[in-house]
Amino acid sequence: MSAVVNNISRNARKNRLLNLSILRYDPNDPASVPRMQEYRVEEAESMTLFIALNEIREHQDQTLQFDFVCRAGICGSCAMMVNGRPQLACRTLTCDLPDEITLAPLPFFELIGDLSVNTGKWMRGMSERLQAWLHAQKREVDICRIEERMDPDLAEQIYELDRCIECGCCVAACGTAQMRKDFVGAVGMGKIARFRLDPRDTRTDDDYFELIGDDTGVFGCMSLLACHDVCPKQLPLETQIAFLRRKMATLGLGG
């Protein structure tokens, strides 16, 4: 009897109709004005928002703009606001959402159209500003040279921060980023934390202080920790920002 009830419940949920209210706007079209457009999609088993959006674009509206590449939560392209919360469409199951779903593009970033934003432009500018690459000691090229071994625990800590996919969710959820466009956000501070851990990087704490030791960096963070809550890779952003703030405060006071 219980199995029959469970089957009926699953079938009822599988066949429910989802109402997706999507913000439509093309900033490159002078005639376009921001508006909400309604679409109805029949839910399928294990359906994600990405699948639902493809259903709309393939069968209802080919003009709908949204981004995707990997469909596996790795590229970060499909990040958007889902009922007011930054999420990856490809990793968000519709069964975890109510019947009424509101979708909007990530705030803060340059809008391309509808749900598509240019996170890459901002990420590149931030990375260039923070010089987010390994500053290793210059040596003559030696293809036979074996790199020094790294402590496994340290390598694991570096790898953990390297898992950032630059989806922009942390920046979109950040209160400081909404007030000042020059704020590097949790993604920027995560990059600094990553290279600070790397023993191959020749920069000093004073060098890092020059990059993030002001209101555009660690001292601009209001500690709301929304970045930590919405990170789809569950990176330890809270821990890293708190550590960097303490270290930078010490450098600022002590020189």
Coordinates of N, CA and C in Angstrom, one line a residue:
M1 N 0.8 -1.2 0.0 CA 0.0 0.0 0.0 C 0.9 1.3 0.0
S2 N 1.9 1.2 0.8 CA 2.8 2.4 0.9 C 3.5 2.6 -0.4
A3 N 3.9 1.5 -1.1 CA 4.6 1.7 -2.4 C 3.7 2.3 -3.4
V4 N 2.4 2.0 -3.4 CA 1.5 2.5 -4.3 C 1.3 4.0 -4.1
V5 N 1.2 4.4 -2.8 CA 1.0 5.8 -2.5 C 2.3 6.6 -2.9
N6 N 3.5 6.0 -2.7 CA 4.7 6.7 -3.1 C 4.8 6.9 -4.6
N7 N 4.3 5.9 -5.3 CA 4.3 6.0 -6.8 C 3.4 7.1 -7.3
I8 N 2.2 7.1 -6.7 CA 1.2 8.1 -7.0 C 1.8 9.5 -6.8
S9 N 2.5 9.7 -5.6 CA 3.1 10.9 -5.2 C 4.1 11.4 -6.2
R10 N 5.0 10.4 -6.6 CA 6.1 10.7 -7.5 C 5.5 11.1 -8.9
N11 N 4.5 10.4 -9.3 CA 3.9 10.7 -10.6 C 3.2 12.1 -10.6
A12 N 2.6 12.4 -9.5 CA 1.9 13.7 -9.4 C 2.9 14.8 -9.5
R13 N 4.1 14.6 -8.8 CA 5.1 15.6 -8.8 C 5.8 15.7 -10.2
K14 N 6.0 14.6 -10.8 CA 6.6 14.5 -12.1 C 5.8 15.3 -13.1
N15 N 4.5 15.3 -13.0 CA 3.7 15.9 -14.0 C 3.2 17.3 -13.7
R16 N 3.7 17.8 -12.6 CA 3.3 19.2 -12.3 C 3.7 20.2 -13.3
L17 N 3.0 21.3 -13.4 CA 3.4 22.3 -14.4 C 4.1 23.4 -13.6
L18 N 5.3 23.8 -14.2 CA 6.1 24.8 -13.6 C 5.8 26.1 -14.3
N19 N 5.7 27.2 -13.5 CA 5.5 28.5 -14.1 C 6.8 29.3 -13.9
L20 N 7.5 29.5 -15.0 CA 8.7 30.3 -15.0 C 8.5 31.7 -15.4
S21 N 8.8 32.6 -14.5 CA 8.7 34.0 -14.8 C 10.1 34.6 -15.0
I22 N 10.5 34.9 -16.3 CA 11.8 35.2 -16.7 C 12.0 36.7 -17.1
L23 N 13.0 37.4 -16.5 CA 13.2 38.8 -16.9 C 13.8 38.8 -18.3
R24 N 13.1 39.5 -19.2 CA 13.6 39.7 -20.6 C 14.0 41.1 -20.8
Y25 N 15.2 41.3 -21.4 CA 15.7 42.6 -21.7 C 16.9 42.5 -22.6
D26 N 16.9 43.2 -23.7 CA 18.1 43.3 -24.6 C 18.6 44.7 -24.6
P27 N 19.7 44.9 -23.8 CA 20.3 46.3 -23.7 C 20.8 46.8 -25.1
N28 N 21.0 46.0 -26.0 CA 21.5 46.4 -27.4 C 20.4 46.8 -28.3
D29 N 19.1 46.6 -27.9 CA 18.0 46.9 -28.7 C 17.3 48.2 -28.1
P30 N 17.3 49.3 -28.8 CA 16.7 50.5 -28.2 C 15.2 50.4 -27.9
A31 N 14.5 49.5 -28.6 CA 13.1 49.3 -28.4 C 12.8 48.3 -27.3
S32 N 13.8 47.7 -26.8 CA 13.6 46.7 -25.7 C 13.4 47.4 -24.3
V33 N 12.5 46.9 -23.5 CA 12.3 47.4 -22.2 C 12.2 46.2 -21.2
P34 N 12.8 46.3 -20.0 CA 12.7 45.2 -19.1 C 11.3 44.8 -18.8
R35 N 11.1 43.5 -18.9 CA 9.7 42.9 -18.6 C 9.9 41.5 -18.1
M36 N 8.8 41.0 -17.4 CA 8.8 39.6 -17.0 C 7.9 38.9 -18.0
Q37 N 8.4 37.7 -18.5 CA 7.7 36.9 -19.4 C 7.4 35.6 -18.8
E38 N 6.2 35.1 -18.9 CA 5.8 33.8 -18.3 C 5.9 32.6 -19.3
Y39 N 6.4 31.5 -18.8 CA 6.5 30.3 -19.6 C 6.0 29.1 -18.7
R40 N 5.3 28.2 -19.3 CA 4.9 27.0 -18.5 C 5.6 25.8 -19.1
V41 N 6.2 25.0 -18.2 CA 6.9 23.8 -18.6 C 6.4 22.6 -17.7
E42 N 6.2 21.4 -18.4 CA 5.8 20.3 -17.6 C 7.1 19.6 -17.0
E43 N 7.1 19.4 -15.7 CA 8.3 18.9 -15.0 C 8.5 17.5 -15.4
A44 N 9.8 17.1 -15.6 CA 10.2 15.7 -15.8 C 11.0 15.3 -14.7
E45 N 11.2 14.0 -14.5 CA 12.0 13.4 -13.5 C 13.5 13.9 -13.6
S46 N 14.0 14.3 -12.5 CA 15.4 14.8 -12.4 C 15.7 16.0 -13.3
M47 N 14.6 16.8 -13.6 CA 14.8 18.0 -14.4 C 15.6 19.0 -13.6
T48 N 16.5 19.7 -14.3 CA 17.2 20.8 -13.8 C 16.7 22.1 -14.5
L49 N 17.0 23.2 -13.9 CA 16.6 24.5 -14.5 C 17.2 24.6 -15.9
F50 N 18.4 24.1 -16.1 CA 19.0 24.2 -17.4 C 18.2 23.4 -18.4
I51 N 17.7 22.2 -18.0 CA 16.8 21.4 -18.9 C 15.5 22.2 -19.2
A52 N 14.9 22.8 -18.2 CA 13.7 23.5 -18.4 C 13.9 24.7 -19.3
L53 N 15.0 25.4 -19.2 CA 15.3 26.5 -20.1 C 15.5 26.1 -21.5
N54 N 16.1 25.0 -21.7 CA 16.3 24.4 -23.0 C 15.0 24.0 -23.6
E55 N 14.1 23.5 -22.8 CA 12.7 23.1 -23.3 C 12.0 24.4 -23.8
I56 N 12.2 25.5 -23.1 CA 11.5 26.7 -23.5 C 12.2 27.2 -24.8
R57 N 13.5 27.2 -24.9 CA 14.1 27.7 -26.1 C 13.9 26.9 -27.3
E58 N 13.8 25.6 -27.1 CA 13.6 24.7 -28.3 C 12.2 24.6 -28.7
H59 N 11.2 24.7 -27.8 CA 9.8 24.5 -28.2 C 8.9 25.7 -28.0
Q60 N 9.3 26.8 -27.3 CA 8.5 27.9 -27.1 C 9.0 29.2 -27.6
D61 N 10.3 29.5 -27.3 CA 10.8 30.8 -27.6 C 12.3 30.7 -27.9
Q62 N 12.7 30.8 -29.2 CA 14.1 30.6 -29.6 C 14.9 31.9 -29.3
T63 N 14.2 33.0 -28.9 CA 15.0 34.2 -28.7 C 15.5 34.3 -27.2
L64 N 15.1 33.4 -26.4 CA 15.5 33.5 -24.9 C 17.0 33.3 -24.8
Q65 N 17.7 34.2 -24.1 CA 19.1 34.2 -24.0 C 19.5 33.7 -22.6
F66 N 20.4 32.7 -22.6 CA 21.0 32.2 -21.4 C 22.3 31.5 -21.8
D67 N 23.2 31.3 -20.8 CA 24.5 30.7 -21.2 C 24.6 29.3 -20.6
F68 N 25.4 28.5 -21.3 CA 25.8 27.2 -20.7 C 27.0 26.7 -21.6
V69 N 27.8 25.9 -21.0 CA 28.9 25.2 -21.7 C 29.0 23.7 -21.2
C70 N 29.3 23.5 -19.9 CA 29.6 22.2 -19.5 C 28.4 21.4 -19.1
R71 N 27.4 22.0 -18.5 CA 26.2 21.4 -18.0 C 26.5 20.5 -16.8
A72 N 27.7 20.7 -16.2 CA 28.1 19.8 -15.1 C 28.6 20.6 -13.8
G73 N 28.3 21.9 -13.8 CA 28.7 22.7 -12.6 C 30.2 23.0 -12.6
I74 N 30.8 23.0 -13.7 CA 32.3 23.2 -13.8 C 32.6 24.6 -14.4
C75 N 31.9 25.0 -15.4 CA 32.3 26.2 -16.1 C 31.7 27.5 -15.5
G76 N 30.6 27.4 -14.8 CA 30.0 28.5 -14.1 C 29.2 29.4 -15.0
S77 N 29.0 29.1 -16.3 CA 28.4 29.9 -17.2 C 26.9 30.2 -17.0
C78 N 26.2 29.2 -16.4 CA 24.8 29.3 -16.3 C 24.3 29.8 -14.9
A79 N 25.2 30.6 -14.2 CA 24.7 31.2 -13.0 C 23.7 32.3 -13.2
M80 N 22.7 32.3 -12.4 CA 21.6 33.3 -12.5 C 20.9 33.4 -11.2
M81 N 20.0 34.4 -11.1 CA 19.2 34.5 -9.9 C 18.0 33.7 -10.0
V82 N 17.8 32.7 -9.0 CA 16.7 31.8 -8.9 C 15.9 32.1 -7.7
N83 N 14.7 32.7 -7.9 CA 13.9 33.2 -6.8 C 14.7 34.0 -5.8
G84 N 15.5 34.9 -6.4 CA 16.3 35.9 -5.6 C 17.6 35.4 -5.1
R85 N 18.0 34.2 -5.5 CA 19.3 33.6 -4.9 C 20.2 33.2 -6.1
P86 N 21.5 33.6 -6.1 CA 22.4 33.2 -7.1 C 22.6 31.6 -7.1
Q87 N 22.4 31.0 -8.2 CA 22.6 29.5 -8.3 C 23.0 29.2 -9.7
L88 N 23.5 28.0 -9.9 CA 23.8 27.4 -11.2 C 22.6 26.7 -11.7
A89 N 22.1 27.0 -12.9 CA 20.9 26.4 -13.5 C 21.1 24.9 -13.7
C90 N 22.4 24.5 -14.1 CA 22.6 23.1 -14.4 C 22.7 22.2 -13.2
R91 N 22.8 22.8 -12.0 CA 22.9 22.0 -10.8 C 21.7 22.2 -9.9
T92 N 20.7 23.0 -10.3 CA 19.5 23.2 -9.6 C 18.3 22.4 -10.0
L93 N 17.9 21.4 -9.2 CA 16.8 20.5 -9.6 C 15.5 21.3 -9.4
T94 N 14.6 21.1 -10.3 CA 13.3 21.8 -10.2 C 12.5 21.2 -9.1
C95 N 12.7 19.9 -8.7 CA 12.0 19.3 -7.7 C 12.3 20.0 -6.3
D96 N 13.4 20.7 -6.2 CA 13.7 21.5 -5.0 C 13.1 22.9 -5.0
L97 N 12.4 23.2 -6.0 CA 11.8 24.6 -6.2 C 10.3 24.5 -6.1
P98 N 9.6 25.6 -5.8 CA 8.2 25.6 -5.8 C 7.7 25.7 -7.3
D99 N 6.4 25.6 -7.5 CA 5.8 25.7 -8.8 C 6.1 27.0 -9.5
E100 N 6.1 28.1 -8.7 CA 6.4 29.4 -9.3 C 7.9 29.7 -9.2
I101 N 8.6 29.9 -10.3 CA 10.0 30.2 -10.3 C 10.3 31.5 -11.0
T102 N 11.0 32.3 -10.4 CA 11.4 33.6 -11.0 C 12.9 33.6 -11.3
L103 N 13.2 33.9 -12.5 CA 14.6 33.9 -13.0 C 15.0 35.3 -13.5
A104 N 16.2 35.7 -13.1 CA 16.8 37.0 -13.5 C 18.3 36.9 -13.7
P105 N 18.9 37.8 -14.4 CA 20.4 37.7 -14.6 C 21.1 38.1 -13.3
L106 N 22.3 37.6 -13.1 CA 23.1 38.1 -12.0 C 23.3 39.6 -12.0
P107 N 23.0 40.2 -10.9 CA 23.3 41.7 -10.8 C 24.8 41.9 -10.8
F108 N 25.2 43.2 -10.9 CA 26.6 43.6 -10.8 C 27.3 43.5 -12.2
F109 N 27.1 42.4 -12.9 CA 27.9 42.2 -14.1 C 27.2 42.8 -15.3
E110 N 28.0 43.1 -16.4 CA 27.4 43.6 -17.6 C 26.4 42.7 -18.2
L111 N 25.2 43.2 -18.5 CA 24.1 42.4 -19.1 C 24.3 42.3 -20.6
I112 N 24.3 41.0 -21.1 CA 24.3 40.8 -22.5 C 22.9 40.7 -23.1
G113 N 22.0 40.0 -22.3 CA 20.6 39.9 -22.7 C 19.9 38.9 -21.9
D114 N 18.7 39.2 -21.5 CA 17.9 38.2 -20.7 C 18.7 37.7 -19.5
L115 N 19.0 36.4 -19.5 CA 19.7 35.8 -18.4 C 21.2 35.7 -18.6
S116 N 21.7 36.3 -19.6 CA 23.1 36.2 -20.0 C 23.9 37.4 -19.6
V117 N 25.0 37.2 -18.8 CA 25.8 38.4 -18.4 C 27.2 38.1 -18.7
N118 N 28.0 39.1 -18.7 CA 29.5 39.0 -19.1 C 30.3 38.9 -17.8
T119 N 30.4 37.8 -17.2 CA 31.2 37.6 -16.0 C 32.7 37.6 -16.4
G120 N 33.0 37.1 -17.6 CA 34.4 37.0 -18.0 C 35.1 38.3 -18.1
K121 N 34.5 39.3 -18.5 CA 35.1 40.6 -18.6 C 35.5 41.1 -17.2
W122 N 34.6 41.0 -16.3 CA 35.0 41.5 -14.9 C 36.0 40.6 -14.3
M123 N 35.9 39.3 -14.4 CA 36.8 38.4 -13.8 C 38.3 38.6 -14.4
R124 N 38.3 38.9 -15.7 CA 39.7 39.1 -16.3 C 40.3 40.4 -15.7
G125 N 39.4 41.5 -15.6 CA 39.9 42.7 -15.1 C 40.4 42.6 -13.7
M126 N 39.6 41.8 -12.9 CA 40.0 41.6 -11.5 C 41.3 40.8 -11.4
S127 N 41.4 39.8 -12.2 CA 42.6 39.0 -12.1 C 43.9 39.7 -12.5
E128 N 43.7 40.6 -13.5 CA 44.9 41.4 -14.0 C 45.2 42.4 -12.9
R129 N 44.2 43.0 -12.2 CA 44.5 44.0 -11.2 C 45.2 43.3 -10.0
L130 N 44.8 42.1 -9.7 CA 45.4 41.4 -8.5 C 46.6 40.6 -8.9
Q131 N 47.0 40.6 -10.2 CA 48.1 39.8 -10.7 C 48.0 38.4 -10.3
A132 N 46.8 37.8 -10.6 CA 46.4 36.5 -10.1 C 47.1 35.4 -10.9
W133 N 48.4 35.4 -10.9 CA 49.2 34.3 -11.5 C 50.4 34.1 -10.6
L134 N 51.0 32.9 -10.8 CA 52.2 32.6 -10.0 C 53.4 33.4 -10.3
H135 N 53.9 34.1 -9.3 CA 55.1 35.0 -9.4 C 56.2 34.1 -8.9
A136 N 56.8 33.3 -9.8 CA 57.9 32.4 -9.4 C 59.2 33.1 -9.7
Q137 N 60.2 32.6 -9.0 CA 61.6 33.1 -9.2 C 62.0 32.7 -10.6
K138 N 62.6 33.7 -11.3 CA 63.0 33.5 -12.7 C 64.2 32.5 -12.7
R139 N 64.0 31.5 -13.5 CA 65.1 30.6 -13.7 C 65.3 30.3 -15.2
E140 N 66.5 29.8 -15.5 CA 66.7 29.4 -16.9 C 65.8 28.1 -17.2
V141 N 65.3 28.0 -18.4 CA 64.5 26.9 -18.7 C 65.3 25.6 -18.7
D142 N 64.8 24.6 -17.9 CA 65.5 23.3 -17.8 C 64.4 22.3 -17.8
I143 N 64.3 21.6 -18.9 CA 63.2 20.6 -19.1 C 63.5 19.4 -18.2
C144 N 64.7 19.2 -17.8 CA 65.0 18.1 -16.9 C 64.9 18.3 -15.4
R145 N 64.6 19.6 -15.1 CA 64.5 19.9 -13.7 C 63.2 19.4 -13.1
I146 N 63.3 18.8 -12.0 CA 62.2 18.2 -11.3 C 61.7 19.2 -10.2
E147 N 60.5 19.6 -10.2 CA 60.0 20.6 -9.2 C 60.0 20.0 -7.8
E148 N 60.3 20.8 -6.9 CA 60.4 20.4 -5.5 C 59.0 19.8 -5.0
R149 N 59.1 18.8 -4.2 CA 57.9 18.2 -3.7 C 57.2 19.2 -2.7
M150 N 55.9 19.1 -2.7 CA 55.1 20.0 -1.9 C 54.4 19.1 -0.8
D151 N 54.3 19.6 0.4 CA 53.6 18.9 1.5 C 52.2 18.6 1.0
P152 N 51.8 17.3 1.1 CA 50.4 16.9 0.6 C 49.3 17.8 1.3
D153 N 49.4 18.1 2.6 CA 48.3 18.9 3.2 C 48.3 20.3 2.6
L154 N 49.4 20.9 2.3 CA 49.5 22.2 1.7 C 48.9 22.1 0.3
A155 N 49.3 21.1 -0.4 CA 48.8 21.0 -1.8 C 47.3 20.8 -1.8
E156 N 46.7 20.2 -0.8 CA 45.3 20.0 -0.7 C 44.6 21.3 -0.4
Q157 N 45.2 22.2 0.4 CA 44.7 23.5 0.7 C 44.7 24.4 -0.5
I158 N 45.7 24.3 -1.3 CA 45.8 25.1 -2.5 C 44.8 24.6 -3.5
Y159 N 44.7 23.3 -3.6 CA 43.7 22.7 -4.6 C 42.3 23.1 -4.2
E160 N 42.0 23.2 -2.9 CA 40.7 23.5 -2.5 C 40.3 24.9 -3.0
L161 N 41.2 25.9 -3.0 CA 40.9 27.2 -3.4 C 41.0 27.3 -5.0
D162 N 41.7 26.4 -5.6 CA 41.7 26.3 -7.0 C 40.4 25.8 -7.7
R163 N 39.5 25.3 -6.8 CA 38.3 24.8 -7.3 C 37.3 25.9 -7.7
C164 N 37.6 27.1 -7.5 CA 36.7 28.2 -7.9 C 36.5 28.2 -9.4
I165 N 35.2 28.3 -9.8 CA 34.9 28.3 -11.2 C 34.5 29.6 -11.7
E166 N 34.7 30.7 -10.9 CA 34.4 32.1 -11.3 C 33.0 32.2 -11.9
C167 N 32.1 31.6 -11.3 CA 30.7 31.7 -11.7 C 30.1 33.1 -11.4
G168 N 30.6 33.8 -10.4 CA 30.1 35.1 -10.1 C 29.0 35.1 -9.0
C169 N 28.6 33.9 -8.5 CA 27.5 33.9 -7.5 C 27.9 34.7 -6.3
C170 N 29.2 34.5 -5.8 CA 29.6 35.2 -4.6 C 29.6 36.7 -4.8
V171 N 29.9 37.2 -5.9 CA 29.9 38.7 -6.2 C 28.5 39.2 -6.3
A172 N 27.6 38.4 -6.9 CA 26.2 38.8 -7.1 C 25.5 38.9 -5.7
A173 N 25.9 38.1 -4.8 CA 25.3 38.0 -3.5 C 25.9 39.0 -2.5
C174 N 27.0 39.7 -2.9 CA 27.8 40.6 -2.0 C 27.2 42.0 -1.9
G175 N 26.9 42.4 -0.6 CA 26.4 43.7 -0.4 C 27.4 44.8 -0.8
T176 N 28.6 44.6 -0.5 CA 29.7 45.6 -0.8 C 29.8 45.8 -2.3
A177 N 29.7 44.7 -3.0 CA 29.9 44.8 -4.5 C 28.8 45.6 -5.1
Q178 N 27.6 45.6 -4.5 CA 26.5 46.4 -5.0 C 26.7 47.9 -4.8
M179 N 27.5 48.2 -3.9 CA 27.8 49.6 -3.5 C 29.0 50.2 -4.2
R180 N 30.0 49.3 -4.5 CA 31.2 49.8 -5.1 C 31.7 48.8 -6.1
K181 N 31.9 49.3 -7.4 CA 32.2 48.4 -8.5 C 33.7 48.0 -8.4
D182 N 34.5 48.7 -7.6 CA 36.0 48.3 -7.6 C 36.3 47.3 -6.5
F183 N 35.3 46.8 -5.8 CA 35.5 45.7 -4.8 C 35.8 44.4 -5.5
V184 N 36.9 43.7 -5.0 CA 37.4 42.5 -5.6 C 36.5 41.3 -5.3
G185 N 35.8 41.4 -4.2 CA 34.9 40.3 -3.9 C 35.6 39.1 -3.3
A186 N 34.8 38.1 -2.9 CA 35.3 36.9 -2.3 C 36.2 36.1 -3.3
V187 N 35.8 36.2 -4.6 CA 36.6 35.5 -5.6 C 38.0 36.1 -5.7
G188 N 38.1 37.4 -5.6 CA 39.4 38.0 -5.7 C 40.3 37.7 -4.5
M189 N 39.6 37.8 -3.3 CA 40.4 37.5 -2.1 C 40.8 36.0 -2.0
G190 N 39.9 35.1 -2.6 CA 40.2 33.7 -2.7 C 41.5 33.5 -3.5
K191 N 41.6 34.2 -4.6 CA 42.8 34.1 -5.4 C 44.1 34.5 -4.7
I192 N 44.0 35.6 -3.9 CA 45.1 36.1 -3.1 C 45.5 35.0 -2.1
A193 N 44.5 34.5 -1.4 CA 44.7 33.4 -0.4 C 45.4 32.2 -1.0
R194 N 45.0 31.9 -2.2 CA 45.6 30.7 -2.9 C 47.1 30.9 -3.2
F195 N 47.4 32.1 -3.7 CA 48.8 32.3 -4.1 C 49.7 32.6 -2.8
R196 N 49.1 33.1 -1.8 CA 49.8 33.3 -0.5 C 50.2 32.0 0.1
L197 N 49.4 31.0 -0.1 CA 49.7 29.6 0.4 C 50.8 29.0 -0.4
D198 N 50.9 29.3 -1.7 CA 51.8 28.6 -2.6 C 53.3 29.0 -2.3
P199 N 54.1 28.0 -1.9 CA 55.5 28.4 -1.6 C 56.3 28.8 -2.8
R200 N 55.8 28.5 -4.0 CA 56.5 28.9 -5.2 C 56.3 30.4 -5.5
D201 N 55.3 31.0 -4.9 CA 55.1 32.4 -5.2 C 56.1 33.3 -4.4
T202 N 56.7 34.2 -5.1 CA 57.8 35.0 -4.4 C 57.3 36.2 -3.7
R203 N 56.0 36.6 -3.8 CA 55.5 37.8 -3.2 C 55.5 37.7 -1.7
T204 N 55.6 38.8 -1.1 CA 55.5 38.9 0.4 C 54.1 39.3 0.9
D205 N 53.9 39.3 2.2 CA 52.6 39.7 2.7 C 52.5 41.2 2.4
D206 N 53.5 42.0 2.4 CA 53.5 43.4 2.1 C 53.0 43.6 0.7
D207 N 53.4 42.7 -0.2 CA 52.9 42.8 -1.6 C 51.4 42.6 -1.7
Y208 N 51.0 41.6 -0.9 CA 49.5 41.2 -0.9 C 48.7 42.4 -0.3
F209 N 49.3 43.0 0.7 CA 48.7 44.1 1.4 C 48.4 45.3 0.4
E210 N 49.4 45.5 -0.5 CA 49.2 46.5 -1.5 C 48.1 46.2 -2.4
L211 N 47.8 45.0 -2.6 CA 46.7 44.6 -3.5 C 45.3 44.6 -2.9
I212 N 45.2 44.1 -1.7 CA 43.9 44.0 -1.1 C 43.7 44.6 0.3
G213 N 44.7 45.3 0.8 CA 44.7 45.9 2.1 C 44.0 47.2 2.3
D214 N 42.8 47.4 1.6 CA 42.1 48.6 1.7 C 40.6 48.3 1.5
D215 N 39.7 49.3 1.3 CA 38.3 49.1 1.2 C 37.8 48.4 0.0
T216 N 38.7 48.3 -1.0 CA 38.4 47.5 -2.2 C 38.7 46.0 -2.0
G217 N 39.3 45.7 -0.9 CA 39.7 44.3 -0.6 C 39.1 43.9 0.7
V218 N 39.9 43.4 1.6 CA 39.4 42.8 2.9 C 38.7 43.7 3.8
F219 N 39.1 45.0 3.8 CA 38.4 45.9 4.7 C 37.1 46.5 4.1
G220 N 36.8 46.2 2.9 CA 35.5 46.5 2.4 C 34.4 45.5 2.7
C221 N 34.8 44.3 3.1 CA 33.9 43.2 3.4 C 33.1 43.5 4.6
M222 N 31.8 43.4 4.5 CA 30.9 43.7 5.7 C 30.6 42.5 6.5
S223 N 31.2 41.4 6.2 CA 31.1 40.1 6.9 C 29.6 39.6 6.9
L224 N 28.9 39.9 5.9 CA 27.6 39.3 5.8 C 27.6 37.9 5.4
L225 N 28.7 37.5 4.7 CA 29.0 36.1 4.4 C 28.0 35.4 3.5
A226 N 27.3 36.3 2.7 CA 26.4 35.7 1.7 C 27.2 34.9 0.6
C227 N 28.4 35.4 0.4 CA 29.3 34.7 -0.6 C 29.5 33.3 -0.2
H228 N 29.8 33.1 1.1 CA 30.0 31.8 1.7 C 28.7 30.9 1.5
D229 N 27.6 31.5 1.7 CA 26.3 30.7 1.7 C 26.0 30.3 0.3
V230 N 26.3 31.1 -0.8 CA 25.8 30.8 -2.1 C 26.8 30.1 -3.0
C231 N 28.1 29.9 -2.5 CA 29.1 29.3 -3.4 C 28.7 27.9 -3.8
P232 N 28.6 27.6 -5.1 CA 28.1 26.3 -5.5 C 29.2 25.2 -5.3
K233 N 30.4 25.6 -5.1 CA 31.5 24.6 -4.8 C 31.8 24.5 -3.4
Q234 N 31.1 25.3 -2.5 CA 31.2 25.2 -1.1 C 32.7 25.5 -0.6
L235 N 33.3 26.5 -1.2 CA 34.6 26.9 -0.8 C 34.6 27.5 0.5
P236 N 35.7 27.4 1.3 CA 35.8 28.0 2.6 C 36.1 29.5 2.6
L237 N 35.2 30.3 2.0 CA 35.4 31.7 1.8 C 35.4 32.4 3.1
E238 N 34.5 32.0 4.0 CA 34.4 32.7 5.3 C 35.7 32.6 6.0
T239 N 36.3 31.4 6.1 CA 37.6 31.2 6.8 C 38.7 32.0 6.1
Q240 N 38.8 32.0 4.8 CA 39.9 32.7 4.1 C 39.8 34.2 4.3
I241 N 38.6 34.8 4.1 CA 38.4 36.2 4.3 C 38.8 36.7 5.7
A242 N 38.3 35.9 6.7 CA 38.6 36.3 8.1 C 40.1 36.2 8.4
F243 N 40.8 35.2 7.8 CA 42.2 35.1 8.0 C 43.0 36.2 7.4
L244 N 42.6 36.5 6.1 CA 43.3 37.6 5.4 C 43.1 38.9 6.1
R245 N 41.9 39.2 6.6 CA 41.6 40.4 7.3 C 42.5 40.6 8.5
R246 N 42.6 39.5 9.3 CA 43.5 39.6 10.5 C 44.9 39.9 10.1
K247 N 45.4 39.2 9.1 CA 46.8 39.3 8.6 C 47.0 40.7 8.1
M248 N 46.1 41.2 7.2 CA 46.3 42.6 6.7 C 46.2 43.7 7.7
A249 N 45.3 43.4 8.7 CA 45.2 44.4 9.8 C 46.5 44.5 10.6
T250 N 47.1 43.3 10.8 CA 48.4 43.3 11.5 C 49.5 44.1 10.7
L251 N 49.5 43.9 9.4 CA 50.4 44.6 8.5 C 50.2 46.1 8.5
G252 N 48.9 46.4 8.5 CA 48.5 47.9 8.5 C 48.9 48.6 9.7
L253 N 48.8 47.9 10.9 CA 49.2 48.5 12.2 C 50.7 48.5 12.4
G254 N 51.3 47.3 12.1 CA 52.7 47.1 12.4 C 53.7 47.5 11.3
G255 N 53.1 47.6 10.1 CA 54.0 47.9 9.0 C 54.8 46.7 8.5

